[in-house]
Coordinates of C-alpha atoms in Angstrom, one line a residue:
Chain B
M28 CA -48.4 -27.7 62.2
R29 CA -49.1 -28.9 58.6
N30 CA -48.2 -25.5 57.1
C31 CA -45.1 -25.5 59.0
A32 CA -44.2 -28.9 57.5
L33 CA -45.0 -27.7 54.0
A34 CA -42.8 -24.5 54.4
V35 CA -39.8 -26.6 55.5
F36 CA -40.3 -29.1 52.6
F37 CA -40.3 -26.0 50.3
L38 CA -37.3 -24.4 51.6
F39 CA -35.4 -27.8 51.6
S40 CA -36.5 -28.3 47.9
L41 CA -35.3 -24.8 47.1
S42 CA -31.8 -25.4 48.8
I43 CA -31.5 -28.6 46.9
L44 CA -32.3 -27.3 43.5
G45 CA -30.1 -24.0 44.1
C46 CA -27.1 -26.3 44.5
K47 CA -27.8 -28.0 41.2
V48 CA -26.7 -25.1 39.0
P49 CA -26.4 -26.5 35.4
P50 CA -22.8 -26.0 34.0
V51 CA -22.2 -23.6 31.2
P52 CA -21.7 -25.5 28.0
P53 CA -17.8 -25.9 27.6
E54 CA -18.4 -25.2 23.8
A55 CA -18.9 -21.6 24.6
E56 CA -15.4 -21.3 25.9
K57 CA -14.0 -23.2 23.0
A58 CA -15.9 -21.0 20.6
E59 CA -14.5 -17.9 22.4
R60 CA -10.7 -19.2 21.9
Q61 CA -11.8 -20.1 18.3
E62 CA -13.1 -16.9 17.6
L63 CA -9.9 -15.1 18.9
S64 CA -7.9 -17.6 16.8
L65 CA -9.8 -16.8 13.6
W66 CA -9.3 -13.3 14.2
R67 CA -5.6 -13.6 14.6
E68 CA -5.6 -15.7 11.4
K69 CA -7.1 -12.6 9.8
A70 CA -10.2 -14.6 8.6
A71 CA -11.9 -11.3 8.1
T72 CA -9.5 -10.4 5.5
Y73 CA -9.2 -13.6 3.6
A74 CA -12.7 -14.9 3.8
K75 CA -14.8 -12.0 4.8
E76 CA -18.3 -13.4 3.7
D77 CA -17.7 -16.6 5.6
F78 CA -16.3 -14.9 8.6
D79 CA -19.2 -12.5 8.8
R80 CA -21.7 -15.5 8.8
Y81 CA -19.6 -17.0 11.3
M82 CA -19.9 -13.9 13.6
M83 CA -23.4 -13.8 13.2
L84 CA -23.9 -17.4 14.3
Y85 CA -21.5 -16.8 17.2
K86 CA -23.1 -13.8 18.3
E87 CA -26.5 -15.4 18.2
A88 CA -25.0 -18.4 20.3
K89 CA -23.5 -15.8 22.8
R90 CA -27.0 -14.0 23.1
E91 CA -28.9 -17.4 23.9
L92 CA -26.1 -18.1 26.5
S93 CA -26.6 -14.8 27.9
E94 CA -30.4 -15.2 28.0
E95 CA -30.0 -18.5 29.9
N96 CA -27.6 -17.1 32.4
A97 CA -30.0 -14.3 33.1
K98 CA -32.7 -16.8 34.3
F99 CA -33.1 -18.1 37.8
V100 CA -30.7 -21.1 38.1
W101 CA -33.3 -23.8 38.3
F102 CA -34.8 -22.7 35.1
R103 CA -31.8 -22.4 33.1
N104 CA -31.3 -25.0 30.4
Y105 CA -28.2 -24.7 28.0
E106 CA -29.0 -27.5 25.6
E107 CA -30.2 -25.0 22.8
A108 CA -27.1 -22.7 23.6
A109 CA -24.8 -25.7 23.4
S110 CA -26.2 -26.9 20.2
S111 CA -25.7 -23.4 18.8
F112 CA -22.1 -23.2 20.0
K113 CA -21.5 -26.7 18.3
T114 CA -22.7 -25.3 15.0
V115 CA -20.5 -22.4 15.4
L116 CA -17.5 -24.6 16.3
K117 CA -17.9 -26.7 13.2
M118 CA -18.3 -23.7 11.1
G119 CA -15.3 -22.2 12.7
E120 CA -13.3 -25.2 12.0
E121 CA -14.1 -25.1 8.3
L122 CA -13.4 -21.5 8.0
S123 CA -10.1 -21.8 9.6
E124 CA -9.1 -24.5 7.0
K125 CA -10.4 -22.4 4.3
V126 CA -8.5 -19.3 5.5
R127 CA -5.5 -21.5 5.9
K128 CA -5.8 -22.8 2.2
I129 CA -6.4 -19.3 0.9
K130 CA -3.3 -17.9 2.7
E131 CA -1.0 -20.9 1.5
I132 CA -2.2 -20.1 -2.2
K133 CA -1.6 -16.4 -1.6
R134 CA 1.8 -17.2 0.1
M135 CA 2.9 -19.2 -2.9
S136 CA 1.6 -16.9 -5.3
S137 CA 3.5 -13.8 -4.0
A138 CA 6.5 -16.0 -3.4
D139 CA 6.7 -16.9 -7.0
K140 CA 6.1 -13.2 -8.1
I141 CA 8.7 -12.0 -5.7
R142 CA 11.2 -14.6 -6.9
D143 CA 10.3 -13.7 -10.7
F144 CA 10.8 -9.8 -10.1
K145 CA 13.9 -10.4 -8.5
G146 CA 15.4 -12.3 -11.3
R147 CA 13.9 -9.5 -13.8
I148 CA 15.1 -6.7 -12.1
A149 CA 18.5 -8.3 -11.6
A150 CA 18.7 -9.0 -15.3
L151 CA 17.5 -5.5 -16.1
Q152 CA 20.0 -4.0 -14.0
R153 CA 22.9 -6.0 -15.6
I154 CA 21.7 -4.7 -19.0
T155 CA 21.4 -1.1 -17.9
L156 CA 25.3 -1.5 -16.6
Q157 CA 26.1 -2.5 -20.4
M158 CA 23.9 0.0 -21.8
N159 CA 25.6 3.2 -20.1
E160 CA 22.6 5.3 -21.5
G161 CA 20.5 3.5 -19.0
K162 CA 20.4 6.2 -16.3
P163 CA 16.6 6.7 -16.4
I164 CA 15.9 3.0 -16.4
R165 CA 18.0 2.6 -13.3
L166 CA 16.1 5.1 -11.6
I167 CA 12.9 3.1 -12.2
L168 CA 14.7 -0.1 -11.5
T169 CA 16.0 0.9 -8.1
R170 CA 12.6 2.2 -7.1
A171 CA 11.1 -1.0 -8.3
E172 CA 13.8 -2.8 -6.1
L173 CA 12.8 -0.8 -3.1
M174 CA 9.2 -1.7 -3.7
L175 CA 10.0 -5.4 -4.1
R176 CA 11.9 -5.3 -0.7
E177 CA 8.8 -3.9 0.9
A178 CA 6.7 -6.6 -0.9
D179 CA 8.9 -9.1 0.4
L180 CA 8.7 -7.7 4.1
L181 CA 4.9 -7.8 3.8
H182 CA 5.1 -11.4 2.7
Q183 CA 7.3 -12.5 5.4
R184 CA 4.8 -10.9 7.8
Q185 CA 2.1 -12.9 6.2
A186 CA 0.3 -9.6 4.9
F187 CA -0.2 -11.3 1.6
N188 CA -3.1 -9.0 0.4
K189 CA -0.8 -5.8 1.0
A190 CA 2.0 -7.7 -0.5
E191 CA -0.1 -8.4 -3.6
E192 CA -1.0 -4.7 -4.0
K193 CA 2.6 -3.8 -3.7
L194 CA 3.6 -6.2 -6.4
K195 CA 1.0 -4.7 -8.8
D196 CA 2.5 -1.4 -8.4
L197 CA 6.0 -3.2 -8.8
S198 CA 4.8 -4.9 -12.0
A199 CA 4.0 -1.5 -13.7
S200 CA 7.5 -0.1 -13.0
V201 CA 9.3 -3.2 -14.2
K202 CA 7.2 -3.2 -17.3
D203 CA 8.0 0.4 -17.9
A204 CA 11.7 -0.4 -17.5
E205 CA 11.6 -3.4 -19.8
A206 CA 9.8 -1.3 -22.3
M207 CA 12.4 1.4 -22.4
I208 CA 15.1 -1.1 -22.6
L209 CA 13.4 -2.7 -25.6
L210 CA 13.0 0.6 -27.1
V211 CA 16.8 0.9 -27.3
L212 CA 17.8 -2.5 -27.6
D213 CA 15.2 -4.6 -29.4
R214 CA 17.7 -5.6 -32.0
Y215 CA 19.4 -8.0 -29.4
A216 CA 16.0 -9.9 -28.9
D217 CA 15.5 -10.2 -32.7
P218 CA 16.6 -13.6 -34.0
T219 CA 17.3 -12.4 -37.7
Q220 CA 19.6 -9.6 -36.3
V221 CA 21.3 -12.1 -33.9
A222 CA 21.8 -14.6 -36.8
K223 CA 23.5 -11.9 -38.8
W224 CA 25.7 -11.1 -36.1
K225 CA 26.6 -14.7 -35.6
K226 CA 27.3 -15.3 -39.3
W227 CA 29.8 -12.3 -39.1
A228 CA 31.7 -13.9 -36.1
K229 CA 31.7 -17.3 -37.7
D230 CA 33.0 -16.3 -40.9
T231 CA 35.8 -14.1 -39.2
I232 CA 37.0 -17.2 -37.1
L233 CA 36.9 -19.3 -40.5
E234 CA 39.0 -16.6 -42.2
S235 CA 41.4 -16.8 -39.3
R236 CA 41.7 -20.4 -39.8
N237 CA 41.7 -20.6 -43.7
K238 CA 44.5 -17.8 -43.5
N239 CA 46.2 -18.7 -40.3
I240 CA 45.9 -15.2 -39.2
V241 CA 44.9 -13.2 -35.9
V242 CA 41.3 -11.9 -36.0
I243 CA 39.6 -9.8 -33.4
I244 CA 35.8 -10.3 -32.5
V245 CA 34.2 -7.8 -30.3
S246 CA 30.7 -8.9 -28.6
K247 CA 29.3 -5.7 -27.3
I248 CA 26.7 -7.1 -25.2
D249 CA 29.1 -9.4 -23.5
R250 CA 31.7 -6.6 -23.2
K251 CA 34.1 -9.0 -24.7
L252 CA 36.8 -8.7 -27.0
S253 CA 38.2 -12.2 -28.3
L254 CA 41.6 -12.8 -30.1
Y255 CA 41.7 -15.7 -32.3
K256 CA 44.6 -17.2 -34.1
A257 CA 44.1 -19.8 -36.9
G258 CA 40.7 -20.2 -35.8
K259 CA 41.6 -20.9 -32.2
L260 CA 40.7 -18.6 -29.3
L261 CA 44.0 -17.0 -28.1
S262 CA 42.5 -14.8 -25.2
S263 CA 39.6 -12.8 -24.0
H264 CA 39.7 -9.3 -22.7
E265 CA 36.8 -7.3 -20.8
I266 CA 36.2 -4.2 -22.6
S267 CA 34.3 -0.7 -22.2
L268 CA 32.1 0.9 -24.7
G269 CA 31.2 4.5 -25.5
H270 CA 28.1 6.2 -23.7
N271 CA 25.5 4.7 -26.3
G272 CA 27.8 1.9 -27.0
L273 CA 25.2 -1.0 -27.5
D274 CA 23.6 1.1 -30.4
D275 CA 25.0 0.7 -33.9
K276 CA 27.1 3.8 -35.1
L277 CA 25.2 5.9 -37.5
Y278 CA 26.8 9.4 -37.5
A279 CA 29.5 11.3 -35.7
A280 CA 29.2 12.0 -32.2
D281 CA 26.2 9.6 -31.5
Q282 CA 28.7 7.9 -29.0
A283 CA 27.6 4.5 -30.5
T284 CA 29.8 1.6 -31.4
P285 CA 29.8 0.6 -35.1
E286 CA 29.0 -3.0 -36.2
G287 CA 30.5 -4.6 -39.0
R288 CA 33.5 -6.4 -40.4
Y289 CA 36.5 -4.0 -40.3
R290 CA 40.3 -3.9 -40.3
I291 CA 42.9 -2.3 -38.5
I292 CA 44.3 0.3 -40.7
D293 CA 46.7 2.1 -38.5
K294 CA 48.5 1.8 -34.9
L295 CA 48.5 5.2 -33.3
L296 CA 51.1 5.6 -30.7
S297 CA 49.5 8.8 -29.3
S298 CA 45.7 9.1 -29.2
L299 CA 43.3 10.3 -26.6
Y300 CA 43.5 7.3 -24.7
Y301 CA 47.3 6.6 -25.1
K302 CA 48.1 3.9 -27.9
A303 CA 45.2 3.0 -30.1
L304 CA 44.2 0.6 -32.9
L305 CA 42.4 2.7 -35.7
I306 CA 39.8 0.7 -37.7
D307 CA 38.4 1.3 -41.1
Y308 CA 35.3 2.8 -40.1
P309 CA 33.1 3.9 -42.0
N310 CA 33.2 1.0 -44.6
E311 CA 30.9 0.6 -47.6
E312 CA 28.1 -0.7 -45.6
D313 CA 28.2 2.1 -43.1
Q314 CA 28.1 4.7 -45.7
K315 CA 25.0 3.0 -47.2
K316 CA 23.2 2.9 -43.8
F317 CA 24.3 6.6 -43.2
D318 CA 23.0 8.0 -46.6
Q319 CA 19.7 6.0 -46.3
A320 CA 19.3 7.4 -42.7
K321 CA 20.0 10.9 -43.9
S322 CA 17.4 10.6 -46.8
K323 CA 15.0 9.4 -44.5
G324 CA 15.7 12.5 -42.1
Q325 CA 16.9 10.2 -39.4
I326 CA 20.2 12.1 -38.8
P327 CA 20.2 15.6 -37.6
S328 CA 21.2 17.9 -40.5
G329 CA 24.9 18.9 -40.9
V330 CA 26.2 16.1 -39.2
S331 CA 29.0 13.8 -40.8
I332 CA 29.2 10.0 -40.6
G333 CA 32.3 10.3 -38.5
G334 CA 35.3 8.2 -38.0
L335 CA 38.4 7.6 -35.7
I336 CA 37.0 4.6 -34.2
E337 CA 39.8 3.1 -32.1
I338 CA 40.5 0.2 -30.0
H339 CA 42.6 1.1 -27.0
G340 CA 44.5 -1.2 -24.5
A341 CA 47.0 -4.2 -24.2
L342 CA 46.2 -5.5 -27.7
F343 CA 48.5 -2.9 -29.3
R344 CA 51.4 -5.2 -29.1
L345 CA 49.6 -8.2 -30.1
V346 CA 48.0 -7.3 -33.7
Q347 CA 49.3 -5.9 -36.8
V348 CA 47.8 -3.4 -39.1
G349 CA 45.3 -5.5 -41.5
T350 CA 44.0 -7.5 -38.7
P351 CA 40.3 -8.2 -39.2
V352 CA 38.0 -6.9 -36.6
T353 CA 34.5 -7.8 -36.4
I354 CA 32.1 -6.0 -34.1
V355 CA 28.8 -7.7 -33.3
G356 CA 26.0 -6.9 -30.8
A357 CA 25.9 -10.4 -29.6
T358 CA 26.8 -13.9 -30.5
D359 CA 24.3 -15.6 -28.5
D360 CA 20.6 -16.0 -29.2
L361 CA 19.9 -16.2 -25.6
N362 CA 21.7 -12.9 -24.7
E363 CA 20.8 -10.8 -21.5
I364 CA 18.3 -8.7 -23.5
F365 CA 16.6 -11.6 -25.1
S366 CA 16.2 -13.0 -21.7
A367 CA 14.9 -9.8 -20.2
S368 CA 12.5 -9.5 -23.0
K369 CA 11.0 -12.9 -22.2
G370 CA 10.8 -11.9 -18.4
H371 CA 13.7 -14.3 -17.4
Chain V
M94 CA -51.4 -10.3 61.5
K95 CA -53.5 -8.1 59.1
N96 CA -50.9 -5.2 59.4
L97 CA -48.2 -7.8 58.6
S98 CA -49.9 -8.9 55.4
K99 CA -50.4 -5.3 54.3
L100 CA -46.8 -4.7 54.9
M101 CA -45.6 -7.7 52.9
V102 CA -48.0 -6.6 50.0
L103 CA -46.5 -3.2 50.0
A104 CA -42.9 -4.3 50.2
T105 CA -43.7 -6.8 47.3
A106 CA -45.3 -3.9 45.1
A107 CA -42.3 -1.6 45.9
A108 CA -39.9 -4.4 44.8
F109 CA -41.8 -5.0 41.5
L110 CA -41.7 -1.4 40.8
L111 CA -38.0 -0.9 41.6
A112 CA -37.1 -4.0 39.7
G113 CA -39.3 -3.1 36.6
C114 CA -38.1 0.5 36.6
A115 CA -34.3 -0.3 36.7
K116 CA -32.7 2.3 34.2
K117 CA -31.2 1.0 31.1
P118 CA -27.3 2.0 31.1
T119 CA -27.4 4.0 27.8
Q120 CA -25.3 6.7 29.2
E121 CA -22.7 4.2 30.3
V122 CA -22.9 2.1 27.0
N123 CA -22.4 5.5 25.0
T124 CA -19.3 6.6 27.3
A125 CA -17.8 3.2 26.9
E126 CA -18.3 3.2 23.1
T127 CA -16.7 6.8 22.8
A128 CA -13.9 5.7 25.0
I129 CA -13.2 2.6 22.6
K130 CA -13.6 5.1 19.5
G131 CA -11.2 7.4 20.9
A132 CA -8.5 4.6 21.3
V133 CA -9.2 3.5 17.7
E134 CA -8.7 7.0 16.4
D135 CA -5.4 7.2 18.4
G136 CA -4.2 4.2 16.4
A137 CA -4.9 1.3 18.6
A138 CA -5.8 -1.0 15.8
I139 CA -2.1 -0.4 14.7
Y140 CA -0.2 -0.2 18.2
A141 CA -2.5 -2.2 20.4
E142 CA -4.3 -4.7 18.2
E143 CA -4.8 -7.2 20.7
E144 CA -5.8 -5.0 23.6
L145 CA -8.2 -3.4 21.3
K146 CA -9.7 -6.7 20.4
K147 CA -10.3 -7.6 24.0
L148 CA -12.1 -4.2 24.7
Q149 CA -14.3 -4.6 21.7
D150 CA -15.1 -8.1 22.7
D151 CA -16.0 -7.1 26.3
F152 CA -18.1 -4.2 25.0
A153 CA -20.1 -6.5 22.7
A154 CA -20.5 -8.9 25.6
A155 CA -21.8 -6.0 27.7
E156 CA -24.3 -5.1 24.9
V157 CA -25.5 -8.5 24.8
E158 CA -26.0 -8.3 28.7
V159 CA -27.9 -5.2 28.4
T160 CA -30.2 -6.5 25.7
T161 CA -30.8 -9.7 27.7
Q162 CA -31.7 -7.8 30.9
S163 CA -33.7 -5.3 28.9
K164 CA -36.1 -8.1 28.1
K165 CA -36.6 -9.3 31.7
F166 CA -39.2 -8.3 34.1
F167 CA -36.8 -8.1 37.0
K168 CA -34.0 -6.0 35.1
K169 CA -30.5 -6.1 36.8
Y170 CA -28.0 -3.8 35.1
G171 CA -25.4 -4.0 37.7
K172 CA -23.1 -6.4 36.0
A173 CA -23.2 -4.7 32.7
K174 CA -22.7 -1.3 34.3
E175 CA -19.7 -2.6 36.1
T176 CA -18.2 -4.1 32.8
L177 CA -18.9 -0.8 30.9
A178 CA -17.3 1.3 33.5
K179 CA -14.2 -0.9 33.5
I180 CA -14.1 -0.9 29.5
T181 CA -14.1 3.0 29.9
T182 CA -11.5 3.0 32.3
D183 CA -9.4 0.4 30.3
A184 CA -9.9 2.3 27.1
A185 CA -8.5 5.3 28.8
A186 CA -5.6 3.5 29.9
L187 CA -5.2 1.9 26.4
R188 CA -5.0 5.4 24.8
T189 CA -2.0 6.2 27.0
T190 CA -0.4 2.9 26.2
V191 CA -1.1 3.5 22.4
A192 CA 0.2 7.2 22.9
A193 CA 3.4 5.7 24.3
R194 CA 3.9 3.0 21.7
K195 CA 3.0 5.7 18.9
E196 CA 5.9 7.9 20.5
E197 CA 8.4 5.0 20.4
A198 CA 7.4 4.2 16.8
K199 CA 8.0 7.9 15.8
N200 CA 11.4 7.8 17.4
N201 CA 12.3 4.6 15.8
A202 CA 11.0 6.1 12.4
L203 CA 13.1 9.2 13.0
S204 CA 16.3 7.2 13.9
A205 CA 15.8 5.0 10.9
Q206 CA 15.3 7.9 8.8
D207 CA 18.6 9.3 9.9
E208 CA 20.4 6.0 9.5
A209 CA 19.1 5.9 5.9
K210 CA 20.3 9.7 5.2
M211 CA 23.6 8.8 6.6
A212 CA 24.0 5.7 4.7
L213 CA 23.0 7.5 1.5
E214 CA 25.6 10.4 2.2
E215 CA 28.3 7.8 2.8
A216 CA 27.7 6.2 -0.5
K217 CA 27.5 9.5 -2.3
A218 CA 30.8 10.5 -0.7
L219 CA 32.3 7.2 -2.0
L220 CA 31.0 7.7 -5.5
E221 CA 32.3 11.3 -5.4
N222 CA 36.0 10.0 -4.8
A223 CA 35.7 6.9 -7.2
P224 CA 38.3 7.0 -9.9
R225 CA 36.9 8.1 -13.0
G226 CA 37.9 6.9 -16.7
K227 CA 36.6 5.2 -19.6
G228 CA 36.3 1.8 -17.9
T229 CA 34.4 3.1 -14.7
Q230 CA 32.1 5.6 -16.5
A231 CA 29.3 3.3 -16.9
D232 CA 29.5 1.9 -13.3
I233 CA 29.7 5.3 -11.9
E234 CA 26.6 6.6 -14.0
A235 CA 24.6 3.4 -12.8
F236 CA 25.4 3.9 -9.2
S237 CA 24.8 7.8 -9.4
A238 CA 21.2 6.9 -10.9
D239 CA 20.7 4.2 -8.1
L240 CA 21.6 6.9 -5.4
K241 CA 19.4 9.5 -7.1
A242 CA 16.5 7.1 -6.8
L243 CA 17.3 6.5 -3.1
E244 CA 17.3 10.0 -2.5
D245 CA 14.1 10.4 -4.2
S246 CA 12.5 7.6 -2.1
L247 CA 13.6 9.4 1.1
A248 CA 10.7 11.7 0.6
E249 CA 8.3 8.7 0.9
V250 CA 9.7 8.2 4.3
Q251 CA 9.0 11.7 5.1
Q252 CA 5.7 11.3 3.6
A253 CA 4.9 8.4 5.9
L254 CA 6.2 10.3 9.0
D255 CA 4.0 13.3 8.1
S256 CA 1.0 11.0 7.8
E257 CA 2.2 9.2 11.2
D258 CA 2.7 6.0 9.5
Y259 CA 5.6 5.3 11.7
L260 CA 5.9 1.7 11.1
G261 CA 5.8 2.1 7.3
A262 CA 8.4 4.9 7.4
V263 CA 10.8 2.4 9.5
D264 CA 10.3 -0.2 6.8
K265 CA 11.0 2.4 3.8
A266 CA 14.0 3.8 5.7
T267 CA 15.6 0.5 6.6
I268 CA 15.2 -0.6 2.9
I269 CA 17.0 2.5 1.7
K270 CA 19.5 2.2 4.2
E271 CA 20.1 -1.5 3.2
K272 CA 20.3 -0.6 -0.3
A273 CA 22.6 2.5 0.1
S274 CA 25.0 0.2 2.2
G275 CA 25.0 -2.3 -0.6
I276 CA 25.9 0.4 -3.2
S277 CA 28.8 1.4 -0.9
I278 CA 30.2 -2.0 -0.9
Q279 CA 29.8 -2.3 -4.6
I280 CA 31.5 1.2 -5.2
Q281 CA 34.3 0.0 -2.8
Q282 CA 34.6 -3.2 -4.9
A283 CA 34.6 -1.4 -8.1
I284 CA 37.4 1.0 -6.8
E285 CA 39.4 -2.0 -5.5
K286 CA 39.2 -3.5 -9.0
V287 CA 40.3 -0.4 -10.6
K288 CA 43.2 -0.1 -8.2
K289 CA 44.4 -4.0 -8.9
K290 CA 44.5 -2.9 -12.8

């Protein structure tokens, strides 16, 4: 009878204990959600070491939880596992904040670079349009533009590391293009040269004012011909240049446009491009430059200095023989080439 | 009563033996692992990133379960085996999903490539018919250089296609198409400008 009572009591105790299953710590589920969130934030990419440490702790906590779960219900104690998950959650919060900061820095950095490259490429493209001889540079620039678009897409998708890689490749291309441009047009970024051109233009306008005459000033980089009368601007005209128009003419058939102070010496009624104003190229200065270059072997043998430099278009009626014509590279220190050479 | 006691001892011993000797599901672990690897090789990390992550997490949980059980005296691998079997089935299903998404991406890439080619051809045709003269020579040369660069870049689209980087191919082709269309507009504007003169 006594044994029977003991057995009943034992069974009763068992049933009571069996109903009191300790709850799985809520931190476990929170940690699971946090880990997924960190994975989606690409924590492994932006803070690898921290993420690895976090995962080690997380796995350890999960192992502890699994071991507790494997015990008979009345032997389970989740305190240790709960504590481990709390540590994981704390670390995860810090890691999430760190990743957010790293991503923000990278986002801003690549956004700045993208903006900078957009400006540089656009400036270089404008210059190549003025250069005519810029075909190889255009090739590089168009490829660079495509790379920039790809980097921009990656940036928009928050793939900042990949965007950075793309921008590195792009940087090399843009630098190549800039170097090629400066090789041809370094004079435009040279303050001494630009000062010389500005003085020519200023003296020509002064001559116009003092003598009350019409003068012509051509700025090659601006593709602009300006007509002055009595020192005042009468009109401006868009112009085209020859193939190597931004270079200073040195010899016949170099397709460059001469720079210097000239005069109209004839008005031709029929030339290759209809009516033309003929200028007195080569002048003394041109001849000196040609002789020097020839003595240094910078000019192909058997080549002459050339001539027949003409201005075509609507000006024919407006100007007379004897009108001063000053042709300069640029009239502004902050011209396109200067800006591009400074990476603007 | 004596026989009953003997039977109970025997039953207990048999239960101990059975529980202690439950076989570790090594084969099931390997099968599930191989199935996941297969999905990864098919490109699940690109085309089904979230689904792959779920599978990998489930697999890691199953491994923990196996390790936990292996340390116990009464080993119960039933739950782990069940999970591993489900992972294997899900991985096979994922491979099918990945294959379908990959095929879709491939078709998208091929369409994008065609559109890029068409846009480029249109721009080239426009440039061919653009009025040529002293005033337009620089622009024509610039545009022709731009189009040449786009044509060269089409090779990169093909390379991406060949290496099964379909998403990359779509991006490249779309960018080329946009640029070619932009050039067409510029050429058209330049033609209009010349006409006005």
